[in-house]
Amino acid sequence: MERTYNIATIPGDGTGPEVVREGRKVLEAAAAKYGFRLNFEEFDFGGERYLRTGEVLPDSAPEELRKFDSIYLGAIGHPDVKPGILEKGILLRLRFELDQYINLRPVKLYPGVATPLKDKGPEHIDYVVVRENTGDVYTGSGGVNMKGSPHEVAMQIMVYNRTQVDRCLRYAFEYTRKRNKRKTLALCGKTNVLTYVFDLWERAFHEMGQAEYPDIKREYYHVDATCMWMVKNPEWFDVIVTTNMFGDIITDLGAITQGGMGIAAGGNINPHGVSMFEPIGGSAPKYTGMNIINPLAAIACGGMMLEHLGETEAATAVENAIMDVTAHRLKDLAAGKMGYSTSEVGDLVAERV
Ligand code: IPM
Ligand code: MN
């Protein structure tokens, strides 16, 4: 029987639906070529639905989505909705409830893509950030007291338990081994200030590394220094593992070094459950419906989804097709400057697959 995967799509807001359309086009081409089937089912979660119905996410959504093999997401965020509501109510809620405890974010400069890093090329910028995706200040622990008074207190607490740390580290060690490049895993933290949390991370990191991954070289960088080296010597990095908030910040820095939001892709991964793949960029409302936004990030995360589903050959084909397009076709990655429309870029990649 033909291999079949059921994919839930959440096109979402702004330019999300446009880029998801192109991603699907490429995924269908890969499925036809490599002999598997994709059944897509669409969910209308996002700002439009919220404004129309007053409901951010139906309570049944996580259960329903759990039945799929994967989730393919465009973008969440609407200019008429106060910041935080959709992000927390949809994106973060799904990450948490589906226990997608890894946020995998490759930082790879494709050929032909301009980087703001002087004298650096594709041979220098090729590493992966494993961002922990369930803990840290994202748990919502904390609160406000005496609001509105001069004594107002606001607390948002960095929270980690050993289980969260260990499962993230294990994924990172395994990933580094499987990647089989420089076999180096760097822990990015702040042991000089956040002495409780990073004492836990550092101990767990070395204990696990020493006992179970002697073939993987371990390095440690403070987060501030990590930012410096990501700019000055990105070739030092192979795999970086870090906490949720630091991972959020350094992957935007990483994204800009690989050409920006038009290209940066990521996966919210539950190694034992359902994962969700999304471009790192937002909904870019000002470009909505203009057919000028760059769909490559969405296409690239479609490739990551295929890899995750075990369709390795198809995933490689998608990445090679993207690289061919960046190397030989696109003038620029920015919306409106590519030399092609959104749908034409989708066609170019699909043809090459
Ligand atoms: C990201 C985003 C989200 C995050 C926001 C939109 C909640 O910045 O995916 O990096 O902080 O994780
Ligand atoms: Mn972010």
XYZ file of C-alpha atoms and ligand atoms in Angstrom:
366
model
C 0.000 0.000 0.000
C 1.042 3.540 -0.723
C 2.431 5.418 2.267
C -0.151 7.966 3.326
C 0.207 10.875 5.722
C -2.618 12.936 7.145
C -1.576 16.543 7.479
C -3.515 19.240 9.317
C -2.889 22.657 7.812
C -3.386 25.873 9.721
C -2.807 28.577 7.081
C -3.571 31.256 9.696
C -3.333 34.992 9.215
C -1.919 37.554 6.812
C 0.336 35.989 4.218
C 0.119 32.580 5.966
C -2.415 31.151 3.493
C -0.357 32.304 0.481
C 2.836 30.651 1.654
C 1.073 27.477 2.811
C -0.450 27.163 -0.665
C 3.018 27.182 -2.228
C 4.313 24.792 0.404
C 1.520 22.369 -0.408
C 2.300 22.662 -4.095
C 5.876 21.577 -3.447
C 4.856 18.850 -0.997
C 2.405 17.411 -3.552
C 5.160 17.404 -6.165
C 7.462 15.554 -3.755
C 4.715 13.053 -2.902
C 4.044 12.310 -6.583
C 7.738 11.875 -7.312
C 8.605 9.735 -4.298
C 5.486 7.608 -4.183
C 3.547 8.603 -1.103
C 0.268 10.344 -0.457
C -0.612 13.434 1.540
C -4.149 14.083 2.755
C -4.524 17.679 3.823
C -7.246 18.913 6.132
C -7.528 22.623 6.773
C -8.263 24.351 10.092
C -9.205 28.027 10.191
C -7.539 28.954 13.496
C -6.213 32.505 13.578
C -7.084 36.158 13.968
C -9.919 36.243 11.409
C -11.735 33.426 13.121
C -11.202 35.022 16.527
C -12.607 38.368 15.368
C -15.576 36.608 13.782
C -16.449 34.176 16.571
C -14.721 35.469 19.710
C -13.098 32.087 20.154
C -9.300 31.883 20.021
C -8.988 28.114 19.790
C -11.758 25.557 20.284
C -11.039 23.353 23.287
C -11.362 20.324 21.044
C -8.482 21.485 18.806
C -5.529 19.791 20.533
C -7.392 16.458 20.666
C -8.419 16.749 17.029
C -4.939 17.691 15.877
C -3.394 14.822 17.803
C -4.927 12.438 15.253
C -2.820 13.761 12.410
C 0.645 12.697 11.350
C 1.810 16.297 11.287
C 0.660 19.903 11.409
C 1.667 22.454 8.807
C 1.249 26.054 9.960
C 1.473 29.344 8.046
C 1.425 32.286 10.442
C -0.516 33.476 13.461
C -0.903 37.206 14.213
C -3.439 39.862 13.261
C -3.044 43.664 13.347
C -6.536 44.116 14.881
C -5.912 41.714 17.752
C -3.943 42.794 20.813
C -0.469 41.188 20.901
C -0.353 38.077 23.046
C -3.887 36.788 22.583
C -3.364 34.735 19.433
C 0.275 33.928 20.157
C -0.548 32.551 23.602
C -3.988 31.228 22.730
C -3.068 29.350 19.577
C 0.648 28.919 18.946
C 1.906 28.502 22.499
C -1.172 26.550 23.574
C -0.661 24.023 20.801
C 3.066 23.749 21.524
C 2.297 23.089 25.194
C -0.745 20.866 24.903
C 0.782 18.728 22.174
C 3.967 18.678 24.271
C 6.136 19.749 21.353
C 9.116 20.091 23.595
C 11.704 20.783 20.922
C 11.825 23.775 18.636
C 14.249 22.806 15.918
C 15.641 25.750 13.976
C 18.314 25.193 11.345
C 20.464 28.194 10.504
C 21.751 27.501 7.023
C 22.824 29.992 4.406
C 21.721 28.751 1.001
C 23.811 29.506 -2.093
C 23.037 32.821 -3.734
C 21.471 34.269 -0.585
C 22.960 37.485 0.773
C 23.997 37.485 4.429
C 24.747 40.624 6.447
C 27.824 38.827 7.810
C 30.929 40.141 6.100
C 33.105 37.562 4.326
C 30.835 34.662 5.277
C 29.288 32.207 2.860
C 27.323 28.948 2.876
C 30.453 27.110 4.033
C 30.429 29.144 7.268
C 26.766 29.303 8.176
C 25.310 25.837 8.705
C 24.228 24.882 12.204
C 21.087 23.979 14.082
C 19.547 25.442 17.207
C 17.660 23.031 19.455
C 15.432 25.345 21.463
C 13.627 23.897 24.477
C 9.967 24.644 23.783
C 7.884 24.072 26.940
C 9.558 25.705 29.926
C 11.264 28.922 30.969
C 9.382 32.232 31.229
C 6.935 30.819 28.691
C 5.134 28.757 31.364
C 3.337 31.866 32.627
C 4.532 31.359 36.204
C 4.507 34.624 38.115
C 1.999 37.374 38.477
C 1.272 40.964 39.299
C 0.620 42.509 42.700
C -0.520 46.004 43.640
C -1.228 46.788 40.021
C -1.463 50.469 39.210
C 0.158 51.552 42.463
C 3.707 52.878 42.688
C 4.555 49.549 44.321
C 3.325 47.427 41.437
C 5.278 44.183 41.298
C 5.515 42.124 38.131
C 7.123 38.698 38.094
C 7.624 36.288 35.250
C 9.614 33.338 36.402
C 12.114 31.149 34.583
C 11.026 27.590 35.302
C 12.741 24.306 34.462
C 12.513 20.835 35.870
C 15.004 18.046 35.430
C 12.726 16.037 33.145
C 12.291 18.932 30.725
C 16.018 19.562 30.703
C 16.964 15.915 30.241
C 14.552 15.191 27.416
C 15.688 18.287 25.539
C 19.360 17.444 26.033
C 18.783 13.864 24.918
C 17.150 15.055 21.720
C 20.049 17.452 21.125
C 22.730 14.809 21.698
C 20.927 12.324 19.456
C 20.439 14.982 16.793
C 24.116 15.932 16.883
C 25.115 12.306 16.492
C 22.698 11.715 13.630
C 23.701 14.938 11.886
C 27.227 13.601 11.945
C 28.984 16.844 10.974
C 31.320 18.252 13.606
C 29.793 16.152 16.389
C 29.831 19.168 18.659
C 27.000 20.201 20.925
C 27.157 23.662 22.482
C 25.061 24.511 25.521
C 24.033 28.166 25.437
C 23.190 29.527 28.880
C 24.016 32.115 31.509
C 25.740 30.238 34.318
C 27.308 33.429 35.659
C 23.978 35.022 36.604
C 21.125 32.510 36.365
C 22.899 30.220 38.773
C 19.960 27.982 39.719
C 18.571 27.237 36.308
C 21.842 26.896 34.464
C 23.461 24.909 37.223
C 20.736 22.368 36.499
C 21.268 22.555 32.745
C 25.036 22.400 32.987
C 25.112 19.422 35.348
C 22.557 17.531 33.287
C 24.452 18.359 30.083
C 27.779 16.993 31.285
C 26.318 14.020 33.117
C 24.430 12.846 30.052
C 27.268 13.663 27.671
C 29.867 11.855 29.735
C 27.776 8.773 30.393
C 26.043 8.300 27.068
C 27.551 10.445 24.338
C 31.346 10.229 24.625
C 31.542 10.662 20.832
C 29.980 14.132 21.040
C 32.205 17.076 21.943
C 30.652 19.372 24.549
C 31.047 23.148 24.592
C 29.481 25.870 26.701
C 28.791 29.519 25.793
C 27.021 32.265 27.692
C 24.063 33.555 25.686
C 25.507 37.036 25.206
C 28.761 35.588 23.906
C 26.800 33.188 21.696
C 25.305 36.220 19.925
C 28.758 37.607 19.345
C 30.152 34.379 17.903
C 27.086 33.749 15.762
C 28.051 36.966 14.004
C 31.840 36.744 14.116
C 32.491 32.984 13.800
C 29.295 31.133 12.867
C 31.441 28.283 11.512
C 32.245 27.338 15.111
C 28.756 25.968 15.600
C 27.329 22.580 14.760
C 24.370 22.147 17.132
C 23.399 24.603 19.870
C 21.016 23.556 22.648
C 19.367 26.230 24.736
C 16.408 27.353 26.807
C 13.127 28.617 25.433
C 13.660 32.383 25.780
C 17.308 32.396 24.776
C 16.425 30.129 21.878
C 13.709 32.519 20.754
C 16.161 35.410 20.714
C 19.204 33.757 19.177
C 17.169 32.145 16.393
C 16.016 35.544 15.157
C 19.669 36.530 15.042
C 20.419 33.267 13.276
C 17.564 33.843 10.835
C 18.860 37.216 9.728
C 22.305 35.729 9.086
C 20.736 33.151 6.754
C 18.815 35.745 4.775
C 15.925 36.627 7.064
C 12.329 35.671 7.602
C 11.794 34.757 3.957
C 13.889 31.639 4.409
C 14.021 30.639 8.094
C 12.054 27.499 8.928
C 11.390 25.620 12.121
C 9.702 22.610 13.621
C 7.905 22.230 16.943
C 8.670 18.639 17.657
C 7.214 16.033 19.929
C 9.396 13.015 19.152
C 6.647 10.727 20.458
C 3.596 12.613 19.238
C 2.433 15.070 16.630
C 4.786 17.821 15.488
C 4.057 21.200 13.923
C 6.139 22.873 11.251
C 6.114 26.630 10.715
C 8.099 29.402 9.086
C 9.789 31.532 11.776
C 8.519 34.764 10.227
C 5.184 36.305 11.094
C 2.017 37.030 9.172
C 3.415 40.117 7.362
C -0.048 41.751 7.158
C 1.054 44.595 4.909
C 1.879 42.150 2.096
C -1.321 40.106 2.423
C -2.906 39.047 -0.854
C -0.277 40.744 -3.007
C 1.414 37.543 -4.186
C 4.844 39.045 -3.433
C 5.814 37.415 -0.132
C 8.623 34.856 -0.200
C 7.236 31.336 0.346
C 10.637 29.634 0.727
C 10.515 29.512 4.541
C 7.159 27.734 4.390
C 8.454 25.435 1.668
C 11.578 24.697 3.703
C 9.561 23.776 6.774
C 7.503 21.490 4.547
C 10.818 19.807 3.753
C 11.548 19.493 7.469
C 8.138 17.907 7.903
C 8.922 15.288 5.236
C 12.211 14.527 6.949
C 10.376 14.117 10.232
C 7.831 11.789 8.613
C 10.703 9.620 7.435
C 10.542 10.673 3.768
C 14.236 11.494 3.741
C 14.769 11.360 -0.003
C 11.837 13.655 -0.653
C 13.057 16.040 2.045
C 16.493 16.190 0.447
C 14.895 16.823 -2.935
C 12.931 19.756 -1.539
C 16.024 21.285 0.026
C 18.067 20.802 -3.162
C 15.291 22.403 -5.185
C 15.229 25.403 -2.845
C 19.011 25.752 -3.135
C 18.822 25.600 -6.908
C 16.234 28.373 -6.900
C 18.169 30.608 -4.502
C 21.411 30.023 -6.381
C 20.142 30.565 -9.923
C 16.826 32.395 -9.893
C 15.965 34.739 -7.054
C 17.436 38.243 -7.088
C 16.648 38.837 -3.441
C 14.654 37.138 -0.697
C 12.625 40.191 0.315
C 8.931 40.502 -0.527
C 8.510 42.157 -3.919
C 12.219 41.967 -4.745
C 12.538 38.320 -5.699
C 12.038 38.894 -9.420
C 9.138 36.406 -9.190
C 5.746 36.314 -7.518
C 4.945 34.082 -4.548
C 3.221 31.506 -6.743
C 6.005 31.585 -9.344
C 8.567 30.783 -6.659
C 6.369 27.843 -5.612
C 6.270 26.695 -9.242
C 10.038 26.984 -9.607
C 10.695 24.827 -6.556
C 7.967 22.302 -7.418
C 9.331 21.862 -10.969
C 12.787 21.125 -9.610
C 11.498 18.567 -7.136
C 8.613 32.280 17.686
C 7.744 33.435 18.070
C 6.855 33.031 19.225
C 7.744 32.679 20.402
C 5.803 34.058 19.627
C 4.977 34.496 18.453
C 4.927 33.550 20.739
O 8.497 34.558 18.364
O 8.069 31.244 17.294
O 9.837 32.414 17.752
O 8.114 33.551 21.199
O 8.085 31.505 20.534
Mn 10.599 34.307 17.984
